[in-house]
């Protein structure tokens, strides 16, 4: 018996209803009931974002909102039009699109099997970047590898594997974003709002919208490692940087093998603009913001809320109908080891941002000054404790505790600095004194915990005065000018 799994009618999307109950629904039921659902919830942040992104892309191809007014009109309707959804499905069917995960000629969201390119089937766990496979050997994992997935889980993992792939060993190519960046979504009052907030007007898209068409409507082959210099928005949003072909088991109810090889190679990652991604402009040019141990969320907040660098969906959301005065923004990311296909950790962060903070130039400048101040004091604190008798781990811990104070203080200031009429200079002067005191307190705490002989203690105190106190004096002088 031939295996089949229709993504339109078979359950595979992990939804959360208004009672907090998680249930897998089909694609059609999810969109038809989106206004009744809280959202999508998955154990893996990679899967959770990937399913959101697929649904947003599906809706963008179906609705094709011309501008922000069309987005606003859609929000006012309060739910997706079932007739429009039916018409779109009919259009896809007329074009020969198959929504069957195991269709022999056009398996949904996959590349058809080609003997010359798909030579060796791999374990289905290859799709899960959090499970050690191949170059991911540095992970120490107590989990027993699953020998098979349900078709629904295989589809979810397929999406995550395509979106969060990175460049690395064995010539595996890049997708439009290069190594995975932070992806942002705005949480609405229900799933319907969340999905609409993730869409943008086609007039804000700087590349062709649908030439080539979205992947499930595209009949073109995906040759391994073929270089691509430009693409359409619909195709790029789910770019096939990997050739993926699921193999159903004999029962048709599970998947244990997959063809997984190199796909297309997007060469111009620095030119792609992703509506869910934050960008930064430095002396080295434009780049997207990626998870990194040295660049925590709060120390990049100025880029996230800057009108020029913020994700398009955040800037658009501020211009839409008034609604809530606070954004609930969720960041999804996975930290990778530079230049290698090694995945270190996946992350999900919930942020609450005042609506008037986005694109507020004065507030953005304040945040930038604040971050620079915190870094400067943190560096001085670390250096002031640089004595042979003080272990590096102790110095690092003191610095990180100080940064924790800085982070909590910054989040508490956001509402204040985004208000019209706020005296940002006076607020900054107050913050300077608070952070200087916090740095001094952490340095003194280290001194109190040390059991040093008199001469060593005097040397450490002298260094603290010559480095930390001197830096604090410079900062105060600069603020007064």
Coordinates of C-alpha atoms in Angstrom, one line a residue:
X1 CA 0.0 0.0 0.0
X2 CA 1.4 3.4 -1.0
X3 CA 2.1 5.8 1.8
X4 CA 0.2 9.1 1.8
X5 CA 0.1 12.1 4.1
X6 CA -1.9 15.1 3.0
X7 CA -0.6 18.2 4.9
X8 CA -3.9 20.0 4.2
X9 CA -6.1 17.4 6.1
X10 CA -3.7 15.4 8.3
X11 CA -2.7 16.8 11.7
X12 CA 0.9 17.9 12.1
X13 CA 0.9 21.5 13.4
X14 CA 1.3 21.8 17.2
X15 CA -1.3 24.3 18.2
X16 CA -2.3 25.7 21.6
X17 CA -6.0 26.5 22.2
X18 CA -7.5 29.1 24.5
X19 CA -7.6 26.5 27.4
X20 CA -3.9 25.9 27.1
X21 CA -4.3 22.5 25.6
X22 CA -1.8 21.5 22.9
X23 CA -3.1 19.6 19.9
X24 CA -1.8 18.8 16.4
X25 CA -4.1 20.2 13.7
X26 CA -4.0 20.0 9.9
X27 CA -2.9 23.0 7.8
X28 CA -6.5 23.8 6.8
X29 CA -7.9 23.5 10.3
X30 CA -5.1 25.6 11.7
X31 CA -5.8 28.5 9.3
X32 CA -9.5 28.2 9.6
X33 CA -9.4 28.3 13.4
X34 CA -6.4 30.6 13.8
X35 CA -8.5 33.3 15.5
X36 CA -9.6 30.8 18.1
X37 CA -6.1 29.5 18.9
X38 CA -3.6 31.0 21.3
X39 CA -0.7 30.0 19.0
X40 CA 1.8 27.4 18.0
X41 CA 3.9 25.7 20.7
X42 CA 6.8 23.3 20.2
X43 CA 9.5 22.0 22.5
X44 CA 12.1 23.1 20.0
X45 CA 12.4 26.9 19.3
X46 CA 13.7 26.0 15.8
X47 CA 10.6 24.0 15.0
X48 CA 8.2 26.5 16.6
X49 CA 9.6 29.4 14.5
X50 CA 9.9 27.3 11.3
X51 CA 6.2 26.3 11.4
X52 CA 5.2 29.9 12.0
X53 CA 7.4 31.0 9.0
X54 CA 5.9 28.4 6.7
X55 CA 2.3 29.5 7.6
X56 CA 3.2 33.1 7.0
X57 CA 4.7 32.3 3.7
X58 CA 1.7 30.2 2.7
X59 CA -0.6 33.1 3.6
X60 CA 1.6 35.6 1.7
X61 CA 1.4 33.6 -1.4
X62 CA -2.4 33.2 -0.9
X63 CA -3.4 36.8 0.1
X64 CA -0.6 38.9 -1.5
X65 CA -1.3 42.1 0.6
X66 CA -0.3 45.1 -1.5
X67 CA 0.6 47.4 1.3
X68 CA 0.2 48.1 5.0
X69 CA -3.4 49.2 4.5
X70 CA -4.1 45.7 3.2
X71 CA -2.5 44.2 6.4
X72 CA -4.6 46.5 8.5
X73 CA -7.8 45.5 6.7
X74 CA -6.9 41.9 7.2
X75 CA -6.5 42.5 11.0
X76 CA -9.9 44.2 11.1
X77 CA -11.5 41.1 9.5
X78 CA -10.3 39.1 12.4
X79 CA -10.0 35.7 10.7
X80 CA -8.8 34.2 7.4
X81 CA -11.4 34.0 4.6
X82 CA -12.2 30.2 4.1
X83 CA -13.3 30.9 0.5
X84 CA -10.0 32.5 -0.3
X85 CA -8.2 29.5 1.2
X86 CA -10.3 27.2 -0.9
X87 CA -9.6 29.1 -4.0
X88 CA -5.9 29.1 -3.4
X89 CA -5.9 25.3 -2.9
X90 CA -7.9 24.9 -6.1
X91 CA -5.3 27.1 -7.9
X92 CA -2.4 25.0 -6.6
X93 CA -4.2 21.8 -7.6
X94 CA -4.7 23.1 -11.2
X95 CA -1.0 23.8 -11.4
X96 CA -0.2 20.2 -10.4
X97 CA 0.9 21.0 -6.8
X98 CA 0.8 18.0 -4.6
X99 CA 0.1 18.4 -0.9
X100 CA 1.0 14.8 -0.3
X101 CA 4.2 14.4 1.7
X102 CA 5.0 11.1 -0.1
X103 CA 4.0 12.0 -3.7
X104 CA 6.4 10.3 -6.0
X105 CA 6.7 13.2 -8.5
X106 CA 6.2 16.3 -6.3
X107 CA 6.4 15.4 -2.6
X108 CA 5.3 18.5 -0.7
X109 CA 8.2 20.8 0.4
X110 CA 10.8 18.3 -0.8
X111 CA 13.0 17.7 -3.8
X112 CA 11.9 14.7 -5.9
X113 CA 14.3 11.7 -5.8
X114 CA 17.1 11.9 -8.4
X115 CA 19.3 8.8 -8.6
X116 CA 22.4 10.8 -9.6
X117 CA 22.1 13.2 -6.6
X118 CA 20.3 11.2 -3.9
X119 CA 22.6 8.2 -3.5
X120 CA 22.5 7.2 0.2
X121 CA 19.6 7.4 2.6
X122 CA 20.4 8.7 6.1
X123 CA 18.8 8.3 9.5
X124 CA 15.7 10.6 9.9
X125 CA 17.5 12.1 12.9
X126 CA 19.8 13.8 10.5
X127 CA 17.1 16.5 10.2
X128 CA 17.4 17.3 13.9
X129 CA 20.4 19.5 14.4
X130 CA 20.2 19.1 18.2
X131 CA 21.0 15.4 17.9
X132 CA 24.7 14.6 17.2
X133 CA 25.2 13.5 13.6
X134 CA 28.3 13.6 11.5
X135 CA 30.1 16.9 12.3
X136 CA 27.9 17.5 15.3
X137 CA 30.0 15.1 17.4
X138 CA 30.9 17.6 20.0
X139 CA 27.5 17.3 21.7
X140 CA 27.2 15.0 24.6
X141 CA 23.7 13.6 24.4
X142 CA 22.0 11.2 26.8
X143 CA 19.0 10.8 24.5
X144 CA 18.5 7.7 22.5
X145 CA 18.2 8.5 18.9
X146 CA 14.7 8.0 17.5
X147 CA 14.7 5.4 14.9
X148 CA 11.6 6.8 13.2
X149 CA 9.4 9.9 13.2
X150 CA 5.7 10.3 12.5
X151 CA 5.1 12.0 9.1
X152 CA 4.0 15.1 11.0
X153 CA 7.2 15.3 13.0
X154 CA 9.3 14.6 9.9
X155 CA 7.6 17.5 8.2
X156 CA 8.2 19.8 11.2
X157 CA 11.9 18.8 11.3
X158 CA 12.2 19.2 7.6
X159 CA 11.2 22.9 7.9
X160 CA 13.6 23.5 10.7
X161 CA 16.5 21.7 8.9
X162 CA 15.9 23.9 5.8
X163 CA 15.6 27.2 7.7
X164 CA 18.3 26.8 10.3
X165 CA 21.0 25.2 8.1
X166 CA 24.4 26.7 8.0
X167 CA 27.5 26.5 5.9
X168 CA 30.4 24.2 6.9
X169 CA 32.1 20.9 6.2
X170 CA 31.6 18.7 3.1
X171 CA 30.7 21.7 1.0
X172 CA 27.2 22.2 2.4
X173 CA 26.0 25.5 0.9
X174 CA 24.3 28.6 2.4
X175 CA 20.7 29.7 2.4
X176 CA 19.8 33.4 2.0
X177 CA 20.7 34.3 5.6
X178 CA 24.0 32.5 5.8
X179 CA 24.5 31.1 9.3
X180 CA 21.2 31.3 11.1
X181 CA 20.4 34.8 12.5
X182 CA 18.0 35.8 15.3
X183 CA 14.4 35.6 13.9
X184 CA 11.7 37.8 15.4
X185 CA 8.0 37.3 15.6
X186 CA 5.4 39.5 17.2
X187 CA 2.9 37.6 19.4
X188 CA -0.7 38.8 18.9
X189 CA -3.8 38.1 21.0
X190 CA -4.3 34.9 19.0
X191 CA -2.6 32.9 16.3
X192 CA -4.4 34.8 13.6
X193 CA -2.9 38.1 14.7
X194 CA 0.6 36.6 15.2
X195 CA 0.6 35.3 11.6
X196 CA -0.7 38.6 10.2
X197 CA 1.9 40.5 12.2
X198 CA 4.5 38.3 10.5
X199 CA 3.4 39.4 7.0
X200 CA 4.5 42.5 5.1
X201 CA 3.0 44.5 2.2
X202 CA 4.4 43.4 -1.2
X203 CA 5.2 47.1 -1.9
X204 CA 7.9 46.9 0.9
X205 CA 9.7 43.9 -0.8
X206 CA 12.8 45.1 -2.6
X207 CA 13.1 41.9 -4.9
X208 CA 10.7 40.2 -7.3
X209 CA 7.8 38.7 -5.2
X210 CA 7.1 35.5 -7.0
X211 CA 9.6 34.9 -9.9
X212 CA 10.5 32.1 -9.2
X213 CA 7.3 31.0 -7.3
X214 CA 7.2 29.7 -3.8
X215 CA 8.9 26.3 -3.5
X216 CA 5.8 24.1 -3.5
X217 CA 4.6 25.7 -6.7
X218 CA 8.1 25.6 -8.3
X219 CA 8.8 22.8 -10.8
X220 CA 12.5 23.6 -11.3
X221 CA 15.1 21.1 -10.2
X222 CA 17.5 21.8 -7.3
X223 CA 21.0 20.8 -8.5
X224 CA 23.4 20.3 -5.6
X225 CA 25.6 23.3 -4.8
X226 CA 24.4 25.3 -7.8
X227 CA 25.3 29.0 -7.2
X228 CA 22.4 31.4 -7.0
X229 CA 23.0 35.2 -7.0
X230 CA 19.4 36.4 -6.6
X231 CA 16.0 35.0 -6.1
X232 CA 12.4 36.0 -5.4
X233 CA 11.0 36.8 -2.0
X234 CA 8.7 33.8 -1.9
X235 CA 11.4 31.4 -3.0
X236 CA 14.0 32.9 -0.7
X237 CA 11.9 32.8 2.4
X238 CA 12.1 29.0 2.2
X239 CA 15.2 28.6 0.1
X240 CA 16.2 25.0 -0.7
X241 CA 19.8 25.0 0.5
X242 CA 19.3 21.3 1.2
X243 CA 17.9 18.6 -0.9
X244 CA 15.5 16.7 1.4
X245 CA 13.4 13.7 0.5
X246 CA 11.5 11.7 3.1
X247 CA 11.2 7.9 2.8
X248 CA 8.1 6.4 4.4
X249 CA 8.4 3.0 6.0
X250 CA 6.4 0.1 4.8
X251 CA 3.5 0.8 7.1
X252 CA 3.3 4.4 5.8
X253 CA 2.8 5.6 9.3
X254 CA 6.5 6.3 10.1
X255 CA 9.6 7.7 8.5
X256 CA 13.0 6.4 9.4
X257 CA 15.2 7.4 6.4
X258 CA 15.8 10.5 4.5
X259 CA 17.8 11.6 1.5
X260 CA 19.7 14.7 2.7
X261 CA 22.3 16.3 0.5
X262 CA 23.6 19.7 -0.7
X263 CA 21.0 22.0 -2.3
X264 CA 21.3 25.4 -3.9
X265 CA 24.0 27.8 -2.7
X266 CA 22.9 31.4 -2.2
X267 CA 26.0 33.6 -2.8
X268 CA 24.8 37.1 -1.9
X269 CA 23.7 36.7 1.7
X270 CA 24.7 40.3 2.5
X271 CA 22.1 41.7 0.1
X272 CA 19.1 39.7 1.3
X273 CA 16.6 41.5 3.5
X274 CA 14.6 39.2 5.8
X275 CA 11.5 40.8 7.3
X276 CA 12.0 38.9 10.6
X277 CA 15.7 39.7 11.0
X278 CA 17.7 42.5 12.7
X279 CA 20.5 44.1 10.7
X280 CA 23.6 46.0 11.9
X281 CA 25.7 48.5 10.0
X282 CA 29.4 48.6 10.9
X283 CA 32.7 49.7 9.2
X284 CA 32.7 46.2 7.7
X285 CA 29.3 46.7 6.1
X286 CA 25.8 45.3 6.6
X287 CA 25.3 42.0 8.4
X288 CA 22.4 40.2 10.2
X289 CA 22.4 39.7 13.9
X290 CA 23.3 36.2 14.9
X291 CA 23.3 34.4 18.4
X292 CA 26.7 34.8 20.1
X293 CA 28.0 34.4 23.6
X294 CA 29.6 37.8 23.5
X295 CA 26.6 39.6 22.1
X296 CA 23.7 39.1 24.5
X297 CA 20.2 40.4 23.7
X298 CA 20.3 43.5 25.8
X299 CA 23.7 44.5 24.4
X300 CA 22.1 44.6 20.9
X301 CA 18.8 46.1 21.9
X302 CA 19.7 49.4 20.1
X303 CA 19.8 47.5 16.7
X304 CA 16.5 45.6 17.4
X305 CA 14.5 48.8 18.0
X306 CA 16.3 51.1 15.5
X307 CA 14.0 52.2 12.7
X308 CA 16.8 51.4 10.1
X309 CA 18.0 48.1 11.5
X310 CA 14.9 46.6 13.1
X311 CA 13.0 43.7 11.5
X312 CA 10.5 45.1 9.0
X313 CA 7.7 43.5 10.9
X314 CA 8.5 45.6 14.0
X315 CA 8.6 48.9 12.1
X316 CA 5.4 48.0 10.3
X317 CA 3.7 47.0 13.5
X318 CA 4.3 50.4 15.0
X319 CA 2.5 52.0 12.0
X320 CA -0.5 49.7 12.2
X321 CA -3.6 50.4 14.3
X322 CA -3.0 51.5 17.8
X323 CA -4.1 48.5 19.8
X324 CA -1.7 47.5 22.7
X325 CA 0.9 50.0 23.8
X326 CA 3.4 47.1 24.3
X327 CA 4.9 44.6 21.8
X328 CA 5.4 41.0 22.8
X329 CA 8.4 40.1 20.6
X330 CA 9.8 36.5 20.6
X331 CA 13.3 35.9 19.3
X332 CA 14.3 32.5 18.0
X333 CA 17.8 31.4 17.3
X334 CA 20.5 28.7 17.3
X335 CA 24.1 29.4 18.1
X336 CA 26.5 27.7 15.7
X337 CA 30.3 27.4 15.7
X338 CA 31.7 29.8 13.1
X339 CA 32.6 28.1 9.8
X340 CA 31.4 24.7 10.9
X341 CA 28.2 22.7 10.9
X342 CA 28.2 22.5 14.7
X343 CA 25.2 23.6 16.7
X344 CA 25.8 24.7 20.2
X345 CA 22.4 25.7 21.6
X346 CA 19.0 26.7 20.5
X347 CA 17.3 29.7 22.2
X348 CA 13.9 31.4 22.6
X349 CA 13.6 34.8 24.3
X350 CA 10.4 36.7 25.1
X351 CA 10.7 40.5 25.2
X352 CA 8.2 43.2 26.1
X353 CA 8.9 46.4 24.2
X354 CA 6.9 49.7 24.5
X355 CA 5.4 50.5 21.1
X356 CA 6.9 54.1 21.1
X357 CA 10.4 52.7 21.5
X358 CA 10.6 51.3 18.0
X359 CA 12.2 53.9 15.7
X360 CA 12.5 56.5 18.5
X361 CA 15.8 58.0 17.5
X362 CA 16.5 59.7 20.9
X363 CA 15.7 56.5 22.8
X364 CA 17.9 54.5 20.5
X365 CA 20.8 56.9 21.1
X366 CA 20.2 56.6 24.8
X367 CA 20.3 52.8 24.7
X368 CA 23.5 52.9 22.6
X369 CA 25.1 55.2 25.1
X370 CA 23.9 53.0 27.9
X371 CA 25.4 49.9 26.3
X372 CA 28.7 51.6 25.7
X373 CA 28.8 52.8 29.3
X374 CA 28.1 49.3 30.6
X375 CA 30.8 47.7 28.4
X376 CA 33.3 50.3 29.5
X377 CA 32.7 49.9 33.2
X378 CA 32.6 46.1 32.8
X379 CA 36.0 46.1 31.2
X380 CA 37.4 48.4 33.8
X381 CA 36.0 46.2 36.6
X382 CA 37.6 43.1 35.1
X383 CA 41.0 44.8 34.6
X384 CA 41.0 46.3 38.1
X385 CA 40.9 42.8 39.6
X386 CA 43.7 41.5 37.4
X387 CA 46.0 40.3 40.1
X388 CA 47.8 36.9 40.2
X389 CA 46.1 36.0 43.5
X390 CA 42.6 36.6 42.0
X391 CA 41.5 33.7 39.7
X392 CA 40.2 34.6 36.2
X393 CA 37.0 32.8 37.0
X394 CA 36.3 35.2 39.9
X395 CA 37.0 38.2 37.8
X396 CA 34.7 36.9 35.1
X397 CA 32.0 36.2 37.6
X398 CA 32.2 39.7 39.0
X399 CA 31.9 41.1 35.6
X400 CA 28.9 39.0 34.6
X401 CA 27.1 39.9 37.8
X402 CA 27.7 43.5 37.1
X403 CA 26.3 43.0 33.5
X404 CA 23.3 41.4 35.1
X405 CA 22.6 44.6 37.0
X406 CA 23.1 46.6 33.8
X407 CA 20.6 44.4 32.0
X408 CA 17.9 44.6 34.6
X409 CA 18.3 48.3 34.8
X410 CA 18.0 48.8 31.0
X411 CA 14.8 46.8 30.8
X412 CA 13.3 48.8 33.6
X413 CA 14.1 52.1 31.8
X414 CA 12.5 51.3 28.4
X415 CA 9.0 52.6 29.2
X416 CA 10.5 55.8 30.7
X417 CA 12.9 56.7 27.9
X418 CA 10.3 56.0 25.2
X419 CA 7.9 58.6 26.7
X420 CA 7.6 62.0 25.0
X421 CA 9.1 64.8 27.2
X422 CA 11.5 62.5 29.1
X423 CA 14.7 64.3 30.0
X424 CA 17.1 61.7 28.6
X425 CA 20.2 63.7 29.6
X426 CA 19.2 63.8 33.2
X427 CA 18.1 60.2 33.1
X428 CA 21.5 59.2 31.7
X429 CA 23.3 61.2 34.5
X430 CA 21.4 59.3 37.1
X431 CA 22.1 56.0 35.4
X432 CA 25.9 56.8 35.2
X433 CA 26.0 57.2 39.0
X434 CA 24.0 53.9 39.6
X435 CA 26.2 51.9 37.3
X436 CA 29.4 53.4 38.7
X437 CA 28.2 52.4 42.2
X438 CA 27.3 48.9 41.0
X439 CA 30.8 48.4 39.5
X440 CA 32.4 49.6 42.7
X441 CA 30.2 47.4 44.8
X442 CA 31.2 44.3 42.8
X443 CA 34.9 45.2 43.0
X444 CA 34.6 45.6 46.8
X445 CA 32.8 42.4 47.1
X446 CA 35.6 40.5 45.5
X447 CA 38.1 42.2 47.8
X448 CA 36.1 41.3 50.8
X449 CA 36.0 37.7 49.8
X450 CA 39.8 37.4 49.2
X451 CA 42.1 36.1 51.9
X452 CA 45.2 37.9 50.7
X453 CA 48.3 38.9 52.6
X454 CA 48.7 42.6 53.4
X455 CA 51.0 43.5 50.5
X456 CA 48.9 41.6 47.9
X457 CA 45.7 43.3 49.2
X458 CA 47.3 46.7 49.0
X459 CA 48.4 46.0 45.5
X460 CA 44.9 44.9 44.5
X461 CA 43.4 48.0 46.1
X462 CA 45.9 50.2 44.3
X463 CA 45.1 48.6 41.0
X464 CA 41.4 49.1 41.6
X465 CA 42.0 52.8 42.3
X466 CA 44.2 53.3 39.3
X467 CA 41.9 51.5 36.8
X468 CA 38.3 51.4 38.0
X469 CA 38.1 54.6 39.9
X470 CA 40.1 56.5 37.3
X471 CA 37.7 55.3 34.6
X472 CA 34.8 56.3 36.7
X473 CA 36.3 59.8 37.0
X474 CA 36.7 60.1 33.3
X475 CA 33.1 59.0 32.7
X476 CA 31.7 61.6 35.2
X477 CA 33.8 64.3 33.6
X478 CA 32.5 63.4 30.1
X479 CA 28.9 63.5 31.4
X480 CA 29.3 67.0 32.9
X481 CA 30.6 68.4 29.6

